[in-house]
Coordinates of C-alpha atoms and ligand atoms in Angstrom, one line a residue:
X146 CA 3.7 -2.4 -29.8
X147 CA 6.1 -3.5 -32.5
X148 CA 9.8 -3.8 -32.7
X149 CA 12.4 -5.2 -35.1
X150 CA 11.3 -8.3 -37.0
X151 CA 14.6 -9.9 -36.1
X152 CA 13.9 -10.8 -32.6
X153 CA 14.3 -13.9 -30.6
X154 CA 12.2 -15.3 -27.7
X155 CA 14.6 -17.7 -26.0
X156 CA 14.2 -18.6 -22.4
X157 CA 16.5 -16.6 -20.1
X158 CA 19.5 -18.8 -19.3
X159 CA 22.0 -16.2 -18.0
X160 CA 21.4 -13.0 -16.0
X161 CA 23.7 -10.2 -14.8
X162 CA 22.7 -8.5 -11.6
X163 CA 24.5 -5.3 -10.6
X164 CA 22.5 -3.0 -8.3
X165 CA 23.2 -0.2 -5.9
X166 CA 19.7 -0.2 -4.5
X167 CA 19.5 -3.8 -3.4
X168 CA 15.7 -3.8 -2.6
X169 CA 14.1 -7.1 -3.7
X170 CA 17.3 -8.4 -5.3
X171 CA 17.6 -11.5 -3.1
X172 CA 14.0 -12.6 -3.9
X173 CA 14.6 -12.1 -7.6
X174 CA 18.0 -13.9 -7.6
X175 CA 16.5 -16.8 -5.6
X176 CA 13.7 -17.1 -8.2
X177 CA 16.1 -16.9 -11.1
X178 CA 18.3 -19.6 -9.5
X179 CA 15.3 -21.9 -9.1
X180 CA 14.5 -21.4 -12.8
X181 CA 18.0 -22.7 -13.6
X182 CA 19.3 -19.3 -14.7
X183 CA 23.1 -18.7 -14.3
X184 CA 23.7 -15.6 -12.3
X185 CA 26.6 -13.2 -12.9
X186 CA 27.1 -10.3 -10.5
X187 CA 29.4 -7.5 -9.5
X188 CA 31.3 -7.2 -6.2
X189 CA 28.8 -6.0 -3.6
X190 CA 25.8 -7.6 -5.3
X191 CA 27.6 -10.9 -5.7
X192 CA 28.7 -10.9 -2.0
X193 CA 25.1 -10.3 -0.9
X194 CA 23.9 -13.2 -3.0
X195 CA 26.7 -15.5 -1.8
X196 CA 26.0 -14.6 1.8
X197 CA 22.5 -15.9 1.2
X198 CA 23.7 -19.1 -0.3
X199 CA 22.5 -18.2 -3.8
X200 CA 25.0 -19.5 -6.4
X201 CA 26.6 -16.6 -8.3
X202 CA 29.6 -16.1 -10.6
X203 CA 31.5 -12.9 -10.1
X204 CA 31.8 -10.8 -13.3
X205 CA 35.5 -10.7 -12.8
X206 CA 35.6 -14.5 -13.0
X207 CA 33.4 -14.5 -16.1
X208 CA 35.6 -12.0 -17.9
X209 CA 38.9 -13.1 -16.5
X210 CA 39.6 -9.4 -15.6
X211 CA 39.5 -8.1 -12.1
X212 CA 37.3 -5.2 -11.0
X213 CA 39.7 -2.3 -10.7
X214 CA 40.3 1.4 -10.1
X215 CA 38.0 1.4 -7.0
X216 CA 35.1 0.0 -9.1
X217 CA 35.5 2.4 -12.0
X218 CA 36.0 -0.7 -14.2
X219 CA 33.9 -3.7 -13.4
X220 CA 31.6 -4.7 -16.3
X221 CA 33.2 -2.7 -19.1
X222 CA 34.4 -5.8 -21.0
X223 CA 33.7 -7.3 -24.4
X224 CA 32.5 -10.5 -22.8
X225 CA 29.8 -8.5 -21.0
X226 CA 28.9 -6.1 -23.7
X227 CA 29.2 -8.7 -26.5
X228 CA 27.0 -10.9 -24.5
X229 CA 24.4 -8.2 -24.2
X230 CA 24.7 -6.6 -27.7
X231 CA 25.1 -9.7 -29.8
X232 CA 22.2 -10.2 -32.2
X233 CA 21.0 -13.7 -31.8
X234 CA 21.0 -15.5 -35.2
X235 CA 23.3 -12.8 -36.7
X236 CA 26.3 -12.5 -34.4
X237 CA 26.4 -16.2 -33.2
X238 CA 29.5 -17.1 -35.1
X239 CA 31.6 -14.1 -33.9
X240 CA 30.3 -14.6 -30.3
X241 CA 31.4 -18.3 -30.5
X242 CA 34.8 -17.3 -32.0
X243 CA 35.5 -15.0 -29.1
X244 CA 34.0 -17.2 -26.4
X245 CA 31.2 -14.7 -25.7
X246 CA 28.1 -16.2 -24.1
X247 CA 24.7 -14.7 -24.3
X248 CA 23.4 -12.6 -21.4
X249 CA 19.6 -12.5 -21.6
X250 CA 18.5 -10.5 -18.6
X251 CA 20.2 -7.5 -17.1
X252 CA 19.1 -6.1 -13.7
X253 CA 20.9 -2.8 -13.0
X254 CA 20.2 0.3 -11.0
X255 CA 22.7 3.1 -10.8
X256 CA 25.0 4.8 -8.3
X257 CA 22.8 7.2 -6.3
X258 CA 24.1 10.4 -7.9
X259 CA 21.0 12.5 -7.0
X260 CA 21.1 11.5 -3.3
X261 CA 24.8 12.1 -3.1
X262 CA 24.8 15.6 -4.6
X263 CA 21.8 16.5 -2.5
X264 CA 24.0 16.3 0.7
X265 CA 25.0 19.8 1.6
X266 CA 28.7 18.8 2.2
X267 CA 29.1 16.8 -1.0
X268 CA 32.4 17.5 -2.6
X269 CA 33.1 17.6 -6.4
X270 CA 35.2 14.4 -5.9
X271 CA 32.4 12.6 -4.2
X272 CA 30.0 13.7 -6.9
X273 CA 32.4 12.5 -9.6
X274 CA 32.8 9.0 -8.0
X275 CA 29.1 8.7 -7.9
X276 CA 28.7 9.0 -11.7
X277 CA 27.9 5.5 -12.8
X278 CA 29.6 4.5 -16.0
X279 CA 29.4 0.8 -16.3
X280 CA 25.7 0.7 -15.2
X281 CA 24.3 3.1 -17.8
X282 CA 26.5 1.4 -20.5
X283 CA 24.9 -1.9 -19.7
X284 CA 21.4 -0.3 -19.5
X285 CA 21.7 1.4 -22.9
X286 CA 23.3 -1.7 -24.5
X287 CA 20.5 -3.9 -23.3
X288 CA 17.8 -1.5 -24.2
X289 CA 19.2 -1.1 -27.7
X290 CA 19.2 -4.9 -28.0
X291 CA 15.7 -5.4 -26.5
X292 CA 14.9 -7.6 -29.5
X293 CA 16.8 -10.3 -27.6
X294 CA 17.6 -9.0 -24.1
X295 CA 15.6 -7.8 -21.1
X296 CA 16.7 -4.8 -19.1
X297 CA 15.2 -4.1 -15.6
X298 CA 16.1 -0.9 -13.9
X299 CA 13.4 -0.6 -11.3
X300 CA 12.8 -3.1 -8.4
X301 CA 9.1 -2.5 -8.9
X302 CA 9.3 -4.5 -12.1
X303 CA 10.8 -7.6 -10.5
X304 CA 7.5 -9.3 -9.7
X305 CA 6.3 -8.7 -13.3
X306 CA 9.4 -10.4 -14.7
X307 CA 9.0 -13.3 -12.3
X308 CA 5.3 -13.8 -13.1
X309 CA 6.0 -13.8 -16.9
X310 CA 8.9 -16.2 -16.7
X311 CA 6.9 -18.5 -14.5
X312 CA 4.0 -18.6 -16.9
X313 CA 6.1 -18.7 -20.1
X314 CA 8.7 -21.3 -19.3
X315 CA 11.4 -18.8 -18.6
X316 CA 10.6 -16.5 -21.5
X317 CA 9.9 -12.7 -21.5
X318 CA 7.8 -11.4 -24.3
X319 CA 9.0 -8.8 -26.9
X320 CA 6.3 -6.4 -25.7
X321 CA 7.6 -6.5 -22.1
X322 CA 11.2 -6.2 -23.3
X323 CA 10.3 -3.1 -25.4
X324 CA 8.4 -1.5 -22.5
X325 CA 11.3 -2.1 -20.2
X326 CA 13.7 -0.8 -22.8
X327 CA 11.8 2.5 -23.0
X328 CA 11.8 2.7 -19.2
X329 CA 15.6 2.1 -19.3
X330 CA 16.2 4.9 -21.8
X331 CA 14.0 7.2 -19.7
X332 CA 16.1 6.2 -16.7
X333 CA 19.4 7.0 -18.3
X334 CA 18.1 10.2 -19.8
X335 CA 17.0 11.4 -16.3
X336 CA 20.3 10.3 -14.8
X337 CA 22.4 12.1 -17.4
X338 CA 20.2 15.2 -17.1
X339 CA 20.9 15.4 -13.4
X340 CA 24.7 15.1 -14.0
X341 CA 24.6 17.8 -16.7
X342 CA 22.5 20.1 -14.4
X343 CA 25.0 19.5 -11.6
X344 CA 28.1 20.3 -13.6
X345 CA 26.3 23.1 -15.6
X346 CA 25.5 24.9 -12.3
X347 CA 28.3 23.9 -10.0
X348 CA 31.3 23.9 -12.3
X349 CA 30.3 26.2 -15.2
X350 CA 30.0 29.4 -13.2
X351 CA 29.4 28.1 -9.7
X352 CA 31.1 25.8 -7.2
X353 CA 29.9 22.6 -5.5
X354 CA 28.7 24.6 -2.5
X355 CA 27.6 27.7 -4.3
X356 CA 25.9 26.6 -7.5
X357 CA 24.5 29.1 -10.0
X358 CA 20.7 29.1 -10.2
X359 CA 20.4 28.3 -13.8
X360 CA 22.6 25.6 -15.4
X361 CA 24.2 26.0 -18.8
X362 CA 21.6 23.7 -20.3
X363 CA 18.3 23.0 -18.7
X364 CA 17.6 19.3 -18.4
X365 CA 14.2 18.5 -16.9
X366 CA 12.5 15.1 -16.8
X367 CA 8.7 15.1 -16.3
X368 CA 6.5 12.0 -16.2
X369 CA 3.2 11.9 -17.9
X370 CA 0.4 11.7 -15.3
X371 CA -2.4 11.6 -17.8
X372 CA -3.5 12.5 -21.3
X373 CA -6.2 15.2 -21.3
X374 CA -9.2 15.2 -23.5
X375 CA -8.1 18.5 -25.0
X376 CA -6.1 21.6 -24.1
X377 CA -7.1 25.1 -23.3
X378 CA -9.5 24.8 -26.3
X379 CA -11.2 21.7 -27.9
X380 CA -8.9 21.8 -31.0
X381 CA -5.7 21.6 -28.9
X382 CA -4.2 18.3 -27.6
X383 CA -2.9 18.2 -24.1
X384 CA -1.4 16.0 -21.4
X385 CA -0.4 16.6 -17.7
X386 CA 3.2 15.9 -16.7
X387 CA 4.6 15.9 -13.2
X388 CA 7.9 16.0 -11.5
X389 CA 9.3 12.7 -10.2
X390 CA 8.6 13.8 -6.7
X391 CA 6.0 16.5 -6.8
X392 CA 5.8 18.5 -3.5
X393 CA 3.2 17.6 -0.9
X394 CA 0.1 19.7 -1.2
X395 CA 0.6 20.4 -4.9
X396 CA -1.9 19.9 -7.7
X397 CA 0.5 17.3 -9.2
X398 CA 0.3 15.2 -6.0
X399 CA -3.4 15.6 -5.5
X400 CA -5.7 12.6 -5.8
X401 CA -9.0 12.8 -7.5
X402 CA -11.7 11.1 -5.4
X403 CA -14.6 11.5 -7.7
X404 CA -16.1 13.4 -10.6
X405 CA -15.6 13.9 -14.3
X406 CA -12.1 13.7 -15.8
X407 CA -10.0 16.8 -15.1
X408 CA -9.5 19.2 -18.0
X409 CA -6.5 21.3 -18.9
X410 CA -8.2 24.4 -17.6
X411 CA -9.4 22.6 -14.4
X412 CA -5.8 21.7 -13.6
X413 CA -4.5 25.3 -14.2
X414 CA -7.3 26.9 -12.3
X415 CA -7.1 24.4 -9.4
X416 CA -3.4 25.1 -9.1
X417 CA -4.1 28.9 -8.9
X418 CA -6.8 28.4 -6.2
X419 CA -4.7 26.0 -4.2
X420 CA -1.5 28.1 -4.2
X421 CA -3.6 31.2 -3.1
X422 CA -5.4 29.4 -0.3
X423 CA -2.0 28.2 1.1
X424 CA -1.3 31.8 1.9
X425 CA -3.6 31.7 4.9
X426 CA -3.2 30.3 8.4
X427 CA -6.9 30.5 9.5
X428 CA -9.6 28.5 7.7
X429 CA -9.8 30.0 4.2
X430 CA -11.6 29.5 1.0
X431 CA -10.5 30.7 -2.5
X432 CA -12.9 30.6 -5.5
X433 CA -11.1 30.8 -8.9
X434 CA -12.5 31.5 -12.3
X435 CA -10.3 31.7 -15.4
X436 CA -7.1 31.6 -13.3
X437 CA -8.2 34.6 -11.1
X438 CA -9.6 34.5 -7.6
X439 CA -13.2 35.9 -7.8
X440 CA -13.8 35.4 -4.0
X441 CA -11.4 34.9 -1.1
X442 CA -12.2 34.9 2.6
X443 CA -11.0 33.7 6.0
X444 CA -13.6 32.6 8.6
X445 CA -13.9 31.0 12.0
X446 CA -14.9 27.8 10.2
X447 CA -14.5 26.5 6.6
X448 CA -18.3 27.0 6.1
X449 CA -18.0 30.6 7.1
X450 CA -15.0 31.1 4.9
X451 CA -16.9 29.7 1.9
X452 CA -20.0 31.7 2.6
X453 CA -18.0 34.9 2.7
X454 CA -15.8 34.1 -0.3
X455 CA -19.0 33.3 -2.3
X456 CA -20.5 36.6 -1.5
X457 CA -17.8 38.6 -3.3
X458 CA -19.0 37.6 -6.7
X459 CA -21.7 34.9 -6.9
X460 CA -22.0 35.4 -10.7
X461 CA -18.4 34.5 -11.3
X462 CA -18.4 31.7 -8.7
X463 CA -20.8 29.8 -10.9
X464 CA -18.7 26.9 -12.5
X465 CA -15.7 27.9 -10.4
X466 CA -12.9 26.0 -8.7
X467 CA -13.1 26.1 -4.9
X468 CA -10.0 25.5 -2.7
X469 CA -9.7 25.1 1.0
X470 CA -6.8 25.0 3.4
X471 CA -8.5 22.6 5.9
X472 CA -10.1 19.2 5.6
X473 CA -13.4 19.6 3.8
X474 CA -16.3 18.9 6.2
X475 CA -19.8 17.6 5.3
X476 CA -21.5 20.8 6.3
X477 CA -19.4 22.9 3.9
X478 CA -19.7 20.3 1.1
X479 CA -23.5 20.3 1.5
X480 CA -23.7 24.1 1.3
X481 CA -21.6 24.2 -1.9
X482 CA -23.4 21.4 -3.8
X483 CA -26.9 22.6 -2.9
X484 CA -26.1 26.2 -3.8
X485 CA -23.9 26.3 -6.9
X486 CA -22.5 24.7 -10.0
X487 CA -18.9 23.9 -9.2
X488 CA -16.2 22.4 -11.4
X489 CA -13.6 21.3 -8.8
X490 CA -13.4 21.2 -5.0
X491 CA -9.9 20.7 -3.6
X492 CA -9.0 20.4 0.1
X493 CA -6.6 18.5 2.2
X494 CA -8.0 15.1 3.3
X495 CA -11.8 15.7 2.9
X496 CA -13.7 13.8 5.7
X497 CA -15.6 10.6 4.7
X498 CA -18.9 12.4 5.4
X499 CA -17.9 15.3 3.0
X500 CA -16.9 12.7 0.4
X501 CA -20.4 11.1 0.8
X502 CA -22.1 14.5 0.4
X503 CA -20.2 15.3 -2.8
X504 CA -20.9 11.8 -4.2
X505 CA -24.5 12.9 -4.7
X506 CA -23.2 15.2 -7.5
X507 CA -21.4 12.7 -9.8
X508 CA -19.9 15.3 -12.1
X509 CA -18.2 17.4 -9.4
X510 CA -14.5 16.7 -9.3
X511 CA -13.3 16.3 -5.7
X512 CA -9.6 16.3 -5.1
X513 CA -7.7 15.5 -2.0
X514 CA -4.2 16.2 -1.0
X515 CA -1.9 15.7 1.9
X516 CA -1.5 18.7 4.3
X517 CA 1.4 20.7 3.0
X518 CA 4.5 21.8 5.0
X519 CA 4.5 25.4 6.3
X520 CA 7.4 26.3 4.1
X521 CA 7.1 24.6 0.7
X522 CA 10.5 24.4 -1.1
X523 CA 10.7 27.1 -3.7
X524 CA 10.7 25.8 -7.2
X525 CA 11.0 27.3 -10.6
X526 CA 8.4 28.8 -12.9
X527 CA 8.5 28.3 -16.7
X528 CA 6.9 30.2 -19.5
X529 CA 7.1 29.1 -23.1
X530 CA 7.9 31.7 -25.7
X531 CA 8.3 31.0 -29.4
X532 CA 11.7 29.3 -29.7
X533 CA 12.5 29.5 -26.0
X534 CA 11.7 29.0 -22.4
X535 CA 11.7 31.7 -19.7
X536 CA 12.7 30.3 -16.4
X537 CA 12.5 32.1 -13.1
X538 CA 12.4 31.3 -9.4
X539 CA 8.8 31.0 -8.1
X540 CA 7.3 34.1 -6.5
X541 CA 7.3 32.7 -3.0
X542 CA 8.1 35.9 -1.0
X543 CA 5.4 38.2 0.2
X544 CA 6.9 41.6 0.9
X545 CA 10.3 43.2 1.6
X546 CA 9.3 45.3 4.5
X547 CA 6.0 47.0 5.5
X548 CA 6.5 50.8 5.9
X549 CA 3.7 53.2 6.6
X550 CA 4.3 56.2 4.3
X551 CA 1.4 58.4 5.2
X552 CA 0.6 60.7 8.1
X553 CA -2.2 58.4 9.2
X554 CA -1.2 55.0 10.5
X555 CA -3.5 52.1 9.6
X556 CA -5.7 50.9 12.5
X557 CA -5.3 47.4 13.7
X558 CA -8.3 46.0 11.7
X559 CA -7.1 47.9 8.6
X560 CA -3.6 46.5 9.0
X561 CA -5.1 43.0 9.2
X562 CA -7.2 43.6 6.1
X563 CA -4.2 45.1 4.2
X564 CA -2.2 42.0 4.8
X565 CA -5.1 39.9 3.7
X566 CA -5.7 41.9 0.5
X567 CA -2.0 41.8 -0.3
X568 CA -1.9 38.0 -0.1
X569 CA -4.9 37.8 -2.5
X570 CA -3.5 40.5 -4.9
X571 CA -0.4 38.3 -5.4
X572 CA -2.6 35.7 -7.0
X573 CA -4.6 38.0 -9.3
X574 CA -3.4 38.6 -12.8
X575 CA -1.9 42.0 -13.4
X576 CA -3.0 44.7 -13.2
X577 CA -4.5 43.5 -10.0
X578 CA -6.7 45.5 -7.6
X579 CA -8.3 43.9 -4.6
X580 CA -10.8 45.6 -2.2
X581 CA -11.2 43.8 1.1
X582 CA -12.7 44.2 4.6
X583 CA -12.9 41.9 7.6
X584 CA -10.8 39.2 5.9
X585 CA -13.0 39.0 2.9
X586 CA -12.7 40.3 -0.7
X587 CA -15.3 42.8 -1.7
X588 CA -14.2 43.3 -5.3
X589 CA -11.4 42.0 -7.5
X590 CA -10.2 43.7 -10.7
X591 CA -7.9 41.5 -12.7
X592 CA -6.0 41.3 -15.9
X593 CA -6.6 44.9 -17.2
X594 CA -4.1 46.8 -19.2
X595 CA -4.6 49.9 -17.0
X596 CA -4.6 49.9 -13.2
X597 CA -7.4 52.5 -13.1
X598 CA -9.6 50.1 -15.0
X599 CA -8.9 47.2 -12.7
X600 CA -9.9 49.5 -9.8
X601 CA -13.1 50.5 -11.6
X602 CA -13.9 46.8 -12.2
X603 CA -13.3 45.9 -8.6
X604 CA -15.7 48.7 -7.5
X605 CA -18.3 47.6 -10.1
X606 CA -18.1 44.0 -8.7
X607 CA -18.5 45.2 -5.1
X608 CA -21.6 47.2 -6.2
X609 CA -23.1 44.3 -8.1
X610 CA -22.7 42.1 -5.1
X611 CA -24.2 44.7 -2.8
X612 CA -21.0 45.1 -0.8
X613 CA -20.2 48.5 0.6
X614 CA -16.7 49.7 0.2
X615 CA -16.9 52.3 2.9
X616 CA -13.9 51.7 5.3
X617 CA -12.5 49.0 3.1
X618 CA -8.8 48.6 2.1
X619 CA -7.2 48.3 -1.3
X620 CA -4.2 46.3 -2.5
X621 CA -2.4 46.9 -5.8
X622 CA 0.1 44.4 -7.1
X623 CA 2.3 47.2 -8.5
X624 CA 2.9 50.9 -7.8
X625 CA 0.4 53.6 -8.7
X626 CA 2.0 55.7 -11.5
X627 CA -0.3 58.7 -10.8
X628 CA -2.4 60.0 -7.9
X629 CA -5.6 59.2 -9.7
X630 CA -5.6 55.6 -8.4
X631 CA -5.7 57.0 -4.8
X632 CA -8.2 59.7 -5.6
X633 CA -10.6 57.2 -7.2
X634 CA -10.2 54.9 -4.3
X635 CA -11.1 57.6 -1.8
X636 CA -14.3 58.3 -3.8
X637 CA -15.5 54.8 -3.3
X638 CA -14.7 54.8 0.4
X639 CA -11.3 53.2 0.7
X640 CA -9.5 54.0 3.9
X641 CA -6.2 52.2 3.6
X642 CA -3.9 51.1 0.7
X643 CA -1.1 48.6 0.3
X644 CA 1.2 48.7 -2.7
X645 CA 4.9 48.2 -3.5
X646 CA 5.8 51.9 -3.9
X647 CA 8.7 52.8 -6.2
X648 CA 7.1 55.1 -8.7
X649 CA 8.8 58.3 -9.9
X650 CA 5.7 60.0 -8.5
X651 CA 5.5 58.3 -5.2
X652 CA 5.5 61.6 -3.4
X653 CA 2.5 62.8 -5.5
X654 CA 0.7 59.5 -4.6
X655 CA 1.5 59.9 -0.9
X656 CA 0.3 63.5 -0.9
X657 CA -3.0 62.3 -2.4
X658 CA -3.4 59.7 0.3
X659 CA -2.6 62.3 3.0
X660 CA -5.1 64.7 1.5
X661 CA -7.8 62.0 1.5
X662 CA -7.0 60.7 5.0
X663 CA -6.0 57.4 3.6
X664 CA -3.3 55.3 5.4
X665 CA -0.8 53.8 3.0
X666 CA 1.8 51.0 3.3
X667 CA 4.6 50.3 0.9
X668 CA 5.8 46.7 0.7
X669 CA 8.9 47.2 -1.3
X670 CA 8.0 44.2 -3.4
X671 CA 5.9 43.9 -6.6
X672 CA 3.8 40.9 -7.6
X673 CA 3.2 41.0 -11.3
X674 CA 1.4 37.9 -12.5
X675 CA 0.9 37.3 -16.2
Ligands
FAI991 N1 32.4 0.4 -13.5 C1 31.7 -0.5 -14.0 O1 32.0 -1.2 -14.9 C2 30.3 -0.8 -13.3 N2 29.6 -1.8 -13.7 C3 28.5 -1.7 -12.9 N3 28.5 -0.7 -12.1 C4 27.6 -0.2 -11.0 O2 28.0 -0.9 -9.8 C5 26.8 -0.9 -9.0 C6 26.8 -2.2 -8.3 O3 28.0 -2.5 -7.6 P1 28.1 -3.6 -6.5 O4 27.5 -4.8 -7.1 O5 29.5 -3.7 -6.3 O6 27.4 -3.1 -5.2 C7 25.6 -0.7 -9.9 O7 25.0 0.5 -9.5 C8 26.2 -0.6 -11.3 O8 25.4 0.3 -12.1 C9 29.7 0.0 -12.3 N4 30.1 1.1 -11.7 C10 30.4 2.3 -12.2 O9 30.6 2.7 -13.2

């Protein structure tokens, strides 16, 4: 890393500590004191240090100005900002003229704005008082002058600073200062983004208790988890970014236990498999290929679920991504690795025996995650378009209401299969058709421009796999515009259908189902997936 040629590397002689999160500050302050560093500090931080017999000078004493306006003005003073921003060797004379002493190390973390506004009863006034002004001003000033000054915004970096000062006679290298300055700018960018989002959704259009869903500007901070070897194709560059706190049980919070480096497509497909398998309560297995489930099943055990999911489409399962909703056991792992080529296996907390089984296949990527909460918090979906970004709430709902629209009611097993197939169809790219029986997919038709063709493909797949469709059910992610979808389903042996309804020709479609003796359910909710 490089920075400005005009930099200094003087030992730290004066530090300013001003922190809301006081984790580790006493240990750091004690260390700095033993190194002979003079400590300046704001009210609460100074009191904590003094209470622990660490010599400290209050900022108000240093500036000759009291803290005022309930803490709105504490460090906003030329003696502080001149001490931070002064270029050593360039501004020495003006600093001396105005009695401004160098401040070499700034340790600041900000008022907890995010935690404050997350409280359901947070008022606008409370939010406003938790907008830190003096802190970010010092953070940005120090980061700007990193050629001479060190800024630390995260207690996790305290040990690193201590170790370096100890080894280098009180000095902190330019490389470290630059790295910490970048972290500082990232920190203030994230902080200001949260404030802009808060005001953009609660004041512009909404209220503190009833925010609008989409703020006026969309400020999102993502942290790079890893660079990827390439993107969707080898000539594209790519990286994987994650939210600061990704939800439990998400691909972004998963841990890779073994195997080759994850690729861009691996991550996208694993996400698709994982989010689909989360739909099921009982032991379930989802096999995904090119973002679509090619086999899904529920079983009495994970092994049974896998065996049945595999049967749907063994051809497509080759090189697939396999997701489970229970800890992977050794028996299931053994069956997978001895039978098929698999890119990724993901499951909550695989057992040590399962990990040992997969270890025999060095290339197989095995991912583990924490068990997820029953109701994961809904988040937002994004889609990039040229010159813009489409933002929507995630498709977390399943159906509006289930209403039988035909003369024949579905039998209990049909009803069960209809609900199973509907859950799968939600995760199949549109137009989606899913044939299923006994909690197992028999054929999946995905991503066709015509629904009739998706149905044809689903039937071809079932035939190829030697799976009979007689007595099976069909799920369709969107309504049937014409009766041909039902007539064709009847020809292959489908006995019950689940679909949103809502077509202009619903009655024609219902009549077809009645004529064919098919039971049909409307869900009142469509699940397009592009
Ligand atoms: N007003 C100021 O000049 C000011 N200077 C520093 N702060 C913040 O005051 C907090 C520390 O306060 P205390 O040491 O009193 O607990 C830090 O989060 C720091 O970012 C300030 N507070 C708000 O802007």
